[in-house]
Amino acid sequence: MSRTSLKNRLTQGLLLLDGAMGTELIARGTEVGKCNDYLNVESPDVVMDIHGAYFQAGSDAVLTNTFGANKYVLARHGLADDVEKINTAGAQIARRAAGERKYVLGDIGPSGDFLEPLGNLEPAQLRAAFAEQAGGLLAGGVDGFIIETMTALDEVTIAIEAVKSVSGELPVLASMAFDKIPIGFRTMMGVDIESAVSKIVSLGVDAVGFNCGTLTLDEYIELAGKYAAAASVLSKDVIIFAEPNAGKPQLVGDRPVYRVSPEDFAAAAKRIHSAGVNIIGGCCGTGPEHIKVLAEKLRS
Ligand SMILES: [Zn+2]
């Protein structure tokens, strides 16, 4: 059975993404602190199993296990030369899990460094690094790209431009991670909602979103309303996506632990959907059970 392109599908109402990858890897016994992205090469069956669990739970699309697979993050693990191999393998695994009926989004996270003058990155280097990652994902057969957990406007801008330079007709989604401080929602780098939405939309993405961050479920719902308001000022056609965490983490020792139940998560996601968000999944602390209950609640 053939299916419509992801670009078309994004415009056709509710689309469910997956939940977290990292927590599921740990649940399957992978070592904390290892390079998760290298598991695409080393232990593809484990990654495939997680994608399969999310599709089984009701996801329409999964994100490749490549969040940190740009050369700057990989360099910390001595893997800077393996960008293409890791991304292509990650895309191929997700493609196998998705088959021809479900979708694969090539996942691209931040570089972990800052652009000049704050950090050492030059724009051209960063652009080349994101294009290299996107090229590897494209070669592995993704249906589109998702740039997420961004906190700086200059970095998200370069990431979008770089991905679009190789993506051809494939859709590109981009999101930023917000916290709530007394003056309102801001990314770690101080970007507000209106600036994030207007900048990202102006770059011609297929959907603009928010993910991760340190927020309660109620705050994610509030953020969704403000995102929708900011988008509606620009155009009524802006597509919004959200991947909230399973609530605000509690620190146990030095590890964040997420305790929100699948039912509470799904109830919040329903309100996020009602606020005008049509593409929904989960970030840190969400697992297949969260997606399963979410799918039941949103599709009923
Ligand atoms: Zn997260």
mmCIF file of C-alpha atoms and ligand atoms in Angstrom:
data_model
loop_
_atom_site.group_PDB
_atom_site.id
_atom_site.type_symbol
_atom_site.label_atom_id
_atom_site.label_comp_id
_atom_site.label_asym_id
_atom_site.label_seq_id
_atom_site.Cartn_x
_atom_site.Cartn_y
_atom_site.Cartn_z
ATOM 1 C CA MET A 1 0.000 0.000 0.000
ATOM 2 C CA SER A 2 1.504 3.323 -0.950
ATOM 3 C CA ARG A 3 1.083 6.308 1.269
ATOM 4 C CA THR A 4 1.106 10.017 0.849
ATOM 5 C CA SER A 5 4.398 11.885 1.291
ATOM 6 C CA LEU A 6 5.158 13.085 4.793
ATOM 7 C CA LYS A 7 4.969 16.650 3.495
ATOM 8 C CA ASN A 8 1.319 16.077 2.558
ATOM 9 C CA ARG A 9 0.606 14.029 5.644
ATOM 10 C CA LEU A 10 1.739 16.893 7.904
ATOM 11 C CA THR A 11 -1.127 18.993 6.576
ATOM 12 C CA GLN A 12 -3.767 16.297 7.173
ATOM 13 C CA GLY A 13 -4.385 16.637 10.894
ATOM 14 C CA LEU A 14 -3.224 14.733 13.937
ATOM 15 C CA LEU A 15 0.127 12.969 13.557
ATOM 16 C CA LEU A 16 1.684 11.103 16.471
ATOM 17 C CA LEU A 17 5.423 10.994 17.015
ATOM 18 C CA ASP A 18 7.302 8.672 19.375
ATOM 19 C CA GLY A 19 8.596 9.156 22.908
ATOM 20 C CA ALA A 20 12.107 9.233 24.296
ATOM 21 C CA MET A 21 14.933 7.087 22.949
ATOM 22 C CA GLY A 22 17.483 7.488 25.768
ATOM 23 C CA THR A 23 15.361 6.149 28.601
ATOM 24 C CA GLU A 24 14.332 3.152 26.498
ATOM 25 C CA LEU A 25 17.967 2.375 25.691
ATOM 26 C CA ILE A 26 18.793 2.382 29.393
ATOM 27 C CA ALA A 27 15.770 0.177 30.085
ATOM 28 C CA ARG A 28 17.275 -2.310 27.619
ATOM 29 C CA GLY A 29 20.553 -2.384 29.472
ATOM 30 C CA THR A 30 22.760 -0.006 27.504
ATOM 31 C CA GLU A 31 25.467 1.754 29.473
ATOM 32 C CA VAL A 32 24.786 5.273 30.700
ATOM 33 C CA GLY A 33 27.366 7.711 29.333
ATOM 34 C CA LYS A 34 28.119 5.727 26.194
ATOM 35 C CA CYS A 35 27.500 7.246 22.776
ATOM 36 C CA ASN A 36 23.843 6.365 22.172
ATOM 37 C CA ASP A 37 24.111 7.262 18.503
ATOM 38 C CA TYR A 38 26.857 4.701 17.916
ATOM 39 C CA LEU A 39 24.410 1.951 18.862
ATOM 40 C CA ASN A 40 23.041 2.348 15.332
ATOM 41 C CA VAL A 41 26.263 0.705 14.187
ATOM 42 C CA GLU A 42 27.018 -1.470 17.213
ATOM 43 C CA SER A 43 23.592 -2.719 18.336
ATOM 44 C CA PRO A 44 21.049 -1.983 15.609
ATOM 45 C CA ASP A 45 18.635 -4.615 16.957
ATOM 46 C CA VAL A 46 18.198 -2.724 20.242
ATOM 47 C CA VAL A 47 17.398 0.514 18.412
ATOM 48 C CA MET A 48 15.075 -1.307 16.017
ATOM 49 C CA ASP A 49 13.248 -2.872 18.962
ATOM 50 C CA ILE A 50 12.557 0.574 20.440
ATOM 51 C CA HIS A 51 11.249 1.948 17.131
ATOM 52 C CA GLY A 52 9.054 -1.142 16.861
ATOM 53 C CA ALA A 53 7.658 -0.598 20.363
ATOM 54 C CA TYR A 54 6.659 2.948 19.450
ATOM 55 C CA PHE A 55 4.974 1.945 16.202
ATOM 56 C CA GLN A 56 3.179 -0.789 18.126
ATOM 57 C CA ALA A 57 2.054 1.842 20.634
ATOM 58 C CA GLY A 58 0.531 3.980 17.889
ATOM 59 C CA SER A 59 3.219 6.340 16.588
ATOM 60 C CA ASP A 60 2.776 7.453 12.979
ATOM 61 C CA ALA A 61 6.417 8.512 12.784
ATOM 62 C CA VAL A 62 9.575 7.808 14.759
ATOM 63 C CA LEU A 63 12.717 9.877 15.143
ATOM 64 C CA THR A 64 16.038 8.310 14.216
ATOM 65 C CA ASN A 65 18.524 7.592 17.003
ATOM 66 C CA THR A 66 20.790 10.418 15.840
ATOM 67 C CA PHE A 67 20.080 13.284 18.239
ATOM 68 C CA GLY A 68 23.784 13.737 19.013
ATOM 69 C CA ALA A 69 25.156 12.530 15.691
ATOM 70 C CA ASN A 70 26.750 15.762 14.540
ATOM 71 C CA LYS A 71 30.525 15.903 14.391
ATOM 72 C CA TYR A 72 30.886 18.143 17.443
ATOM 73 C CA VAL A 73 29.003 15.881 19.838
ATOM 74 C CA LEU A 74 30.490 12.744 18.252
ATOM 75 C CA ALA A 75 34.005 14.192 18.680
ATOM 76 C CA ARG A 76 33.580 13.876 22.443
ATOM 77 C CA HIS A 77 33.365 10.134 21.913
ATOM 78 C CA GLY A 78 36.217 10.069 19.391
ATOM 79 C CA LEU A 79 33.728 9.466 16.565
ATOM 80 C CA ALA A 80 33.926 12.704 14.577
ATOM 81 C CA ASP A 81 34.852 10.802 11.420
ATOM 82 C CA ASP A 82 31.799 8.536 11.611
ATOM 83 C CA VAL A 83 29.032 11.103 11.103
ATOM 84 C CA GLU A 84 27.817 9.709 7.815
ATOM 85 C CA LYS A 85 28.020 6.068 8.888
ATOM 86 C CA ILE A 86 26.117 6.630 12.149
ATOM 87 C CA ASN A 87 23.381 8.742 10.553
ATOM 88 C CA THR A 88 22.871 6.496 7.562
ATOM 89 C CA ALA A 89 22.695 3.442 9.825
ATOM 90 C CA GLY A 90 20.233 5.216 12.127
ATOM 91 C CA ALA A 91 17.984 6.122 9.207
ATOM 92 C CA GLN A 92 18.124 2.600 7.774
ATOM 93 C CA ILE A 93 17.129 1.024 11.107
ATOM 94 C CA ALA A 94 14.147 3.344 11.523
ATOM 95 C CA ARG A 95 13.192 2.791 7.881
ATOM 96 C CA ARG A 96 13.172 -0.975 8.414
ATOM 97 C CA ALA A 97 10.989 -0.557 11.508
ATOM 98 C CA ALA A 98 8.640 1.849 9.715
ATOM 99 C CA GLY A 99 8.238 -0.119 6.533
ATOM 100 C CA GLU A 100 6.493 1.742 3.744
ATOM 101 C CA ARG A 101 3.392 2.701 5.719
ATOM 102 C CA LYS A 102 4.862 4.680 8.610
ATOM 103 C CA TYR A 103 7.226 7.629 8.610
ATOM 104 C CA VAL A 104 10.820 8.316 9.652
ATOM 105 C CA LEU A 105 12.093 11.703 10.756
ATOM 106 C CA GLY A 106 15.843 12.226 10.770
ATOM 107 C CA ASP A 107 16.624 13.635 14.196
ATOM 108 C CA ILE A 108 19.080 16.524 14.539
ATOM 109 C CA GLY A 109 19.974 18.022 17.929
ATOM 110 C CA PRO A 110 22.207 20.921 18.918
ATOM 111 C CA SER A 111 25.967 21.017 18.404
ATOM 112 C CA GLY A 112 26.532 21.341 22.130
ATOM 113 C CA ASP A 113 28.719 24.390 21.534
ATOM 114 C CA PHE A 114 28.081 28.077 20.848
ATOM 115 C CA LEU A 115 28.660 30.203 17.817
ATOM 116 C CA GLU A 116 31.181 33.024 17.937
ATOM 117 C CA PRO A 117 31.593 35.273 19.861
ATOM 118 C CA LEU A 118 30.067 33.272 22.728
ATOM 119 C CA GLY A 119 31.797 30.049 21.700
ATOM 120 C CA ASN A 120 34.237 28.766 19.134
ATOM 121 C CA LEU A 121 31.974 27.778 16.248
ATOM 122 C CA GLU A 122 32.072 29.669 12.991
ATOM 123 C CA PRO A 123 28.775 29.762 11.081
ATOM 124 C CA ALA A 124 30.239 28.084 7.983
ATOM 125 C CA GLN A 125 31.648 25.199 10.040
ATOM 126 C CA LEU A 126 28.383 24.669 11.848
ATOM 127 C CA ARG A 127 26.423 24.815 8.596
ATOM 128 C CA ALA A 128 28.726 22.205 7.060
ATOM 129 C CA ALA A 129 28.347 19.961 10.118
ATOM 130 C CA PHE A 130 24.537 19.990 10.013
ATOM 131 C CA ALA A 131 24.544 19.474 6.238
ATOM 132 C CA GLU A 132 26.876 16.492 6.696
ATOM 133 C CA GLN A 133 24.515 14.948 9.255
ATOM 134 C CA ALA A 134 21.441 15.581 7.112
ATOM 135 C CA GLY A 135 23.201 14.052 4.111
ATOM 136 C CA GLY A 136 23.835 10.847 6.053
ATOM 137 C CA LEU A 137 20.198 10.697 7.160
ATOM 138 C CA LEU A 138 18.985 11.316 3.623
ATOM 139 C CA ALA A 139 21.158 8.482 2.298
ATOM 140 C CA GLY A 140 19.543 6.152 4.845
ATOM 141 C CA GLY A 141 16.037 6.876 3.604
ATOM 142 C CA VAL A 142 14.316 9.340 5.952
ATOM 143 C CA ASP A 143 10.954 10.934 5.034
ATOM 144 C CA GLY A 144 11.849 14.284 6.573
ATOM 145 C CA PHE A 145 13.942 16.009 9.208
ATOM 146 C CA ILE A 146 13.311 17.246 12.743
ATOM 147 C CA ILE A 147 15.663 19.774 14.307
ATOM 148 C CA GLU A 148 14.960 19.862 18.046
ATOM 149 C CA THR A 149 15.931 21.027 21.530
ATOM 150 C CA MET A 150 17.487 24.181 20.088
ATOM 151 C CA THR A 151 18.033 27.106 22.456
ATOM 152 C CA ALA A 152 19.837 29.705 20.305
ATOM 153 C CA LEU A 153 18.244 31.505 17.347
ATOM 154 C CA ASP A 154 21.492 31.685 15.384
ATOM 155 C CA GLU A 155 22.095 27.946 15.716
ATOM 156 C CA VAL A 156 18.537 26.929 14.802
ATOM 157 C CA THR A 157 18.697 29.276 11.801
ATOM 158 C CA ILE A 158 21.919 27.693 10.538
ATOM 159 C CA ALA A 159 20.585 24.195 11.180
ATOM 160 C CA ILE A 160 17.421 24.861 9.159
ATOM 161 C CA GLU A 161 19.353 26.439 6.290
ATOM 162 C CA ALA A 162 21.856 23.577 6.272
ATOM 163 C CA VAL A 163 19.204 20.860 6.311
ATOM 164 C CA LYS A 164 17.154 22.587 3.631
ATOM 165 C CA SER A 165 20.267 22.753 1.440
ATOM 166 C CA VAL A 166 20.197 18.941 1.203
ATOM 167 C CA SER A 167 16.563 18.009 1.941
ATOM 168 C CA GLY A 168 15.103 18.697 -1.501
ATOM 169 C CA GLU A 169 11.340 18.196 -1.329
ATOM 170 C CA LEU A 170 11.417 16.508 2.079
ATOM 171 C CA PRO A 171 9.811 18.403 4.961
ATOM 172 C CA VAL A 172 11.801 20.060 7.755
ATOM 173 C CA LEU A 173 10.447 20.586 11.283
ATOM 174 C CA ALA A 174 12.231 22.689 13.910
ATOM 175 C CA SER A 175 11.662 23.225 17.619
ATOM 176 C CA MET A 176 13.180 24.976 20.603
ATOM 177 C CA ALA A 177 13.284 24.021 24.281
ATOM 178 C CA PHE A 178 11.677 26.422 26.743
ATOM 179 C CA ASP A 179 11.823 26.903 30.488
ATOM 180 C CA LYS A 180 9.584 29.236 32.488
ATOM 181 C CA ILE A 181 11.143 32.111 34.353
ATOM 182 C CA PRO A 182 9.344 35.001 36.120
ATOM 183 C CA ILE A 183 9.106 37.105 32.924
ATOM 184 C CA GLY A 184 7.673 34.196 30.911
ATOM 185 C CA PHE A 185 8.790 31.336 28.688
ATOM 186 C CA ARG A 186 12.382 31.587 27.489
ATOM 187 C CA THR A 187 14.942 29.204 26.046
ATOM 188 C CA MET A 188 18.216 28.776 27.935
ATOM 189 C CA MET A 189 19.667 31.424 25.605
ATOM 190 C CA GLY A 190 16.869 33.877 26.391
ATOM 191 C CA VAL A 191 14.754 33.485 23.238
ATOM 192 C CA ASP A 192 11.037 34.225 23.728
ATOM 193 C CA ILE A 193 8.141 32.470 21.994
ATOM 194 C CA GLU A 194 7.321 35.203 19.480
ATOM 195 C CA SER A 195 10.951 35.502 18.336
ATOM 196 C CA ALA A 196 11.323 31.733 18.019
ATOM 197 C CA VAL A 197 8.098 31.207 16.078
ATOM 198 C CA SER A 198 8.495 34.152 13.712
ATOM 199 C CA LYS A 199 12.137 33.370 12.938
ATOM 200 C CA ILE A 200 11.610 29.644 12.381
ATOM 201 C CA VAL A 201 8.482 30.149 10.269
ATOM 202 C CA SER A 202 10.272 32.796 8.176
ATOM 203 C CA LEU A 203 12.858 30.164 7.220
ATOM 204 C CA GLY A 204 10.215 28.134 5.408
ATOM 205 C CA VAL A 205 9.906 25.081 7.660
ATOM 206 C CA ASP A 206 6.958 22.702 7.420
ATOM 207 C CA ALA A 207 6.226 22.858 11.153
ATOM 208 C CA VAL A 208 7.445 24.838 14.159
ATOM 209 C CA GLY A 209 7.469 23.379 17.640
ATOM 210 C CA PHE A 210 8.604 23.105 21.209
ATOM 211 C CA ASN A 211 10.121 20.133 22.983
ATOM 212 C CA CYS A 212 11.898 19.185 26.169
ATOM 213 C CA GLY A 213 12.622 22.028 28.607
ATOM 214 C CA THR A 214 11.925 22.026 32.315
ATOM 215 C CA LEU A 215 8.186 22.526 32.634
ATOM 216 C CA THR A 216 5.188 21.043 34.377
ATOM 217 C CA LEU A 217 2.401 19.594 32.239
ATOM 218 C CA ASP A 218 0.270 22.667 32.971
ATOM 219 C CA GLU A 219 3.095 24.868 31.752
ATOM 220 C CA TYR A 220 3.364 22.865 28.515
ATOM 221 C CA ILE A 221 -0.359 23.455 27.976
ATOM 222 C CA GLU A 222 0.120 27.175 28.582
ATOM 223 C CA LEU A 223 3.110 27.172 26.194
ATOM 224 C CA ALA A 224 1.004 25.474 23.517
ATOM 225 C CA GLY A 225 -1.615 28.244 23.742
ATOM 226 C CA LYS A 226 1.024 30.939 23.448
ATOM 227 C CA TYR A 227 2.682 29.151 20.517
ATOM 228 C CA ALA A 228 -0.625 28.939 18.692
ATOM 229 C CA ALA A 229 -1.270 32.632 19.332
ATOM 230 C CA ALA A 230 2.206 33.584 18.078
ATOM 231 C CA ALA A 231 1.749 31.435 14.968
ATOM 232 C CA SER A 232 -1.728 32.754 14.168
ATOM 233 C CA VAL A 233 -0.358 36.285 13.949
ATOM 234 C CA LEU A 234 1.848 35.113 11.072
ATOM 235 C CA SER A 235 -0.572 32.890 9.159
ATOM 236 C CA LYS A 236 -3.470 30.565 9.833
ATOM 237 C CA ASP A 237 -1.607 27.768 8.047
ATOM 238 C CA VAL A 238 1.343 27.365 10.408
ATOM 239 C CA ILE A 239 1.625 23.759 11.632
ATOM 240 C CA ILE A 240 2.728 23.356 15.243
ATOM 241 C CA PHE A 241 4.299 20.341 16.899
ATOM 242 C CA ALA A 242 5.052 19.500 20.519
ATOM 243 C CA GLU A 243 7.126 16.896 22.312
ATOM 244 C CA PRO A 244 6.713 17.626 26.016
ATOM 245 C CA ASN A 245 8.665 15.754 28.653
ATOM 246 C CA ALA A 246 6.804 13.539 31.116
ATOM 247 C CA GLY A 247 6.473 16.581 33.360
ATOM 248 C CA LYS A 248 9.162 18.240 35.398
ATOM 249 C CA PRO A 249 11.969 15.938 36.541
ATOM 250 C CA GLN A 250 12.767 15.234 40.155
ATOM 251 C CA LEU A 251 16.423 14.811 40.953
ATOM 252 C CA VAL A 252 17.278 11.446 42.442
ATOM 253 C CA GLY A 253 20.957 11.670 43.266
ATOM 254 C CA ASP A 254 22.242 13.460 40.167
ATOM 255 C CA ARG A 255 19.786 11.839 37.775
ATOM 256 C CA PRO A 256 16.524 13.412 36.624
ATOM 257 C CA VAL A 257 13.559 11.126 37.144
ATOM 258 C CA TYR A 258 10.209 11.672 35.417
ATOM 259 C CA ARG A 259 7.192 10.410 37.275
ATOM 260 C CA VAL A 260 4.211 11.581 35.235
ATOM 261 C CA SER A 261 1.890 8.686 34.426
ATOM 262 C CA PRO A 262 0.847 7.857 30.856
ATOM 263 C CA GLU A 263 -2.732 8.894 31.764
ATOM 264 C CA ASP A 264 -1.718 12.334 33.060
ATOM 265 C CA PHE A 265 0.605 12.810 30.094
ATOM 266 C CA ALA A 266 -2.136 11.915 27.625
ATOM 267 C CA ALA A 267 -4.654 14.204 29.341
ATOM 268 C CA ALA A 268 -2.214 17.114 29.019
ATOM 269 C CA ALA A 269 -1.457 16.183 25.410
ATOM 270 C CA LYS A 270 -5.167 16.299 24.620
ATOM 271 C CA ARG A 271 -5.323 19.876 25.869
ATOM 272 C CA ILE A 272 -2.146 20.714 23.908
ATOM 273 C CA HIS A 273 -3.852 19.298 20.811
ATOM 274 C CA SER A 274 -6.990 21.348 21.550
ATOM 275 C CA ALA A 275 -4.809 24.465 21.724
ATOM 276 C CA GLY A 276 -3.927 23.946 18.065
ATOM 277 C CA VAL A 277 -0.992 21.509 18.081
ATOM 278 C CA ASN A 278 -1.468 18.758 15.483
ATOM 279 C CA ILE A 279 1.814 16.862 15.698
ATOM 280 C CA ILE A 280 2.446 15.405 19.155
ATOM 281 C CA GLY A 281 4.934 13.041 20.735
ATOM 282 C CA GLY A 282 6.974 12.919 23.898
ATOM 283 C CA CYS A 283 10.464 13.880 24.975
ATOM 284 C CA CYS A 284 12.416 12.949 28.121
ATOM 285 C CA GLY A 285 10.748 10.422 30.401
ATOM 286 C CA THR A 286 8.069 9.311 27.947
ATOM 287 C CA GLY A 287 7.946 5.692 26.827
ATOM 288 C CA PRO A 288 5.787 3.465 24.650
ATOM 289 C CA GLU A 289 3.087 3.325 27.335
ATOM 290 C CA HIS A 290 2.761 7.137 27.288
ATOM 291 C CA ILE A 291 2.374 7.037 23.501
ATOM 292 C CA LYS A 292 -0.116 4.177 23.682
ATOM 293 C CA VAL A 293 -2.435 6.019 26.077
ATOM 294 C CA LEU A 294 -1.902 9.225 24.117
ATOM 295 C CA ALA A 295 -2.955 7.500 20.899
ATOM 296 C CA GLU A 296 -6.061 6.044 22.550
ATOM 297 C CA LYS A 297 -7.074 9.403 23.992
ATOM 298 C CA LEU A 298 -6.389 11.553 20.961
ATOM 299 C CA ARG A 299 -7.863 9.185 18.407
ATOM 300 C CA SER A 300 -11.050 8.501 20.318
HETATM 301 ZN ZN ZN B 1 13.850 15.922 26.320
#
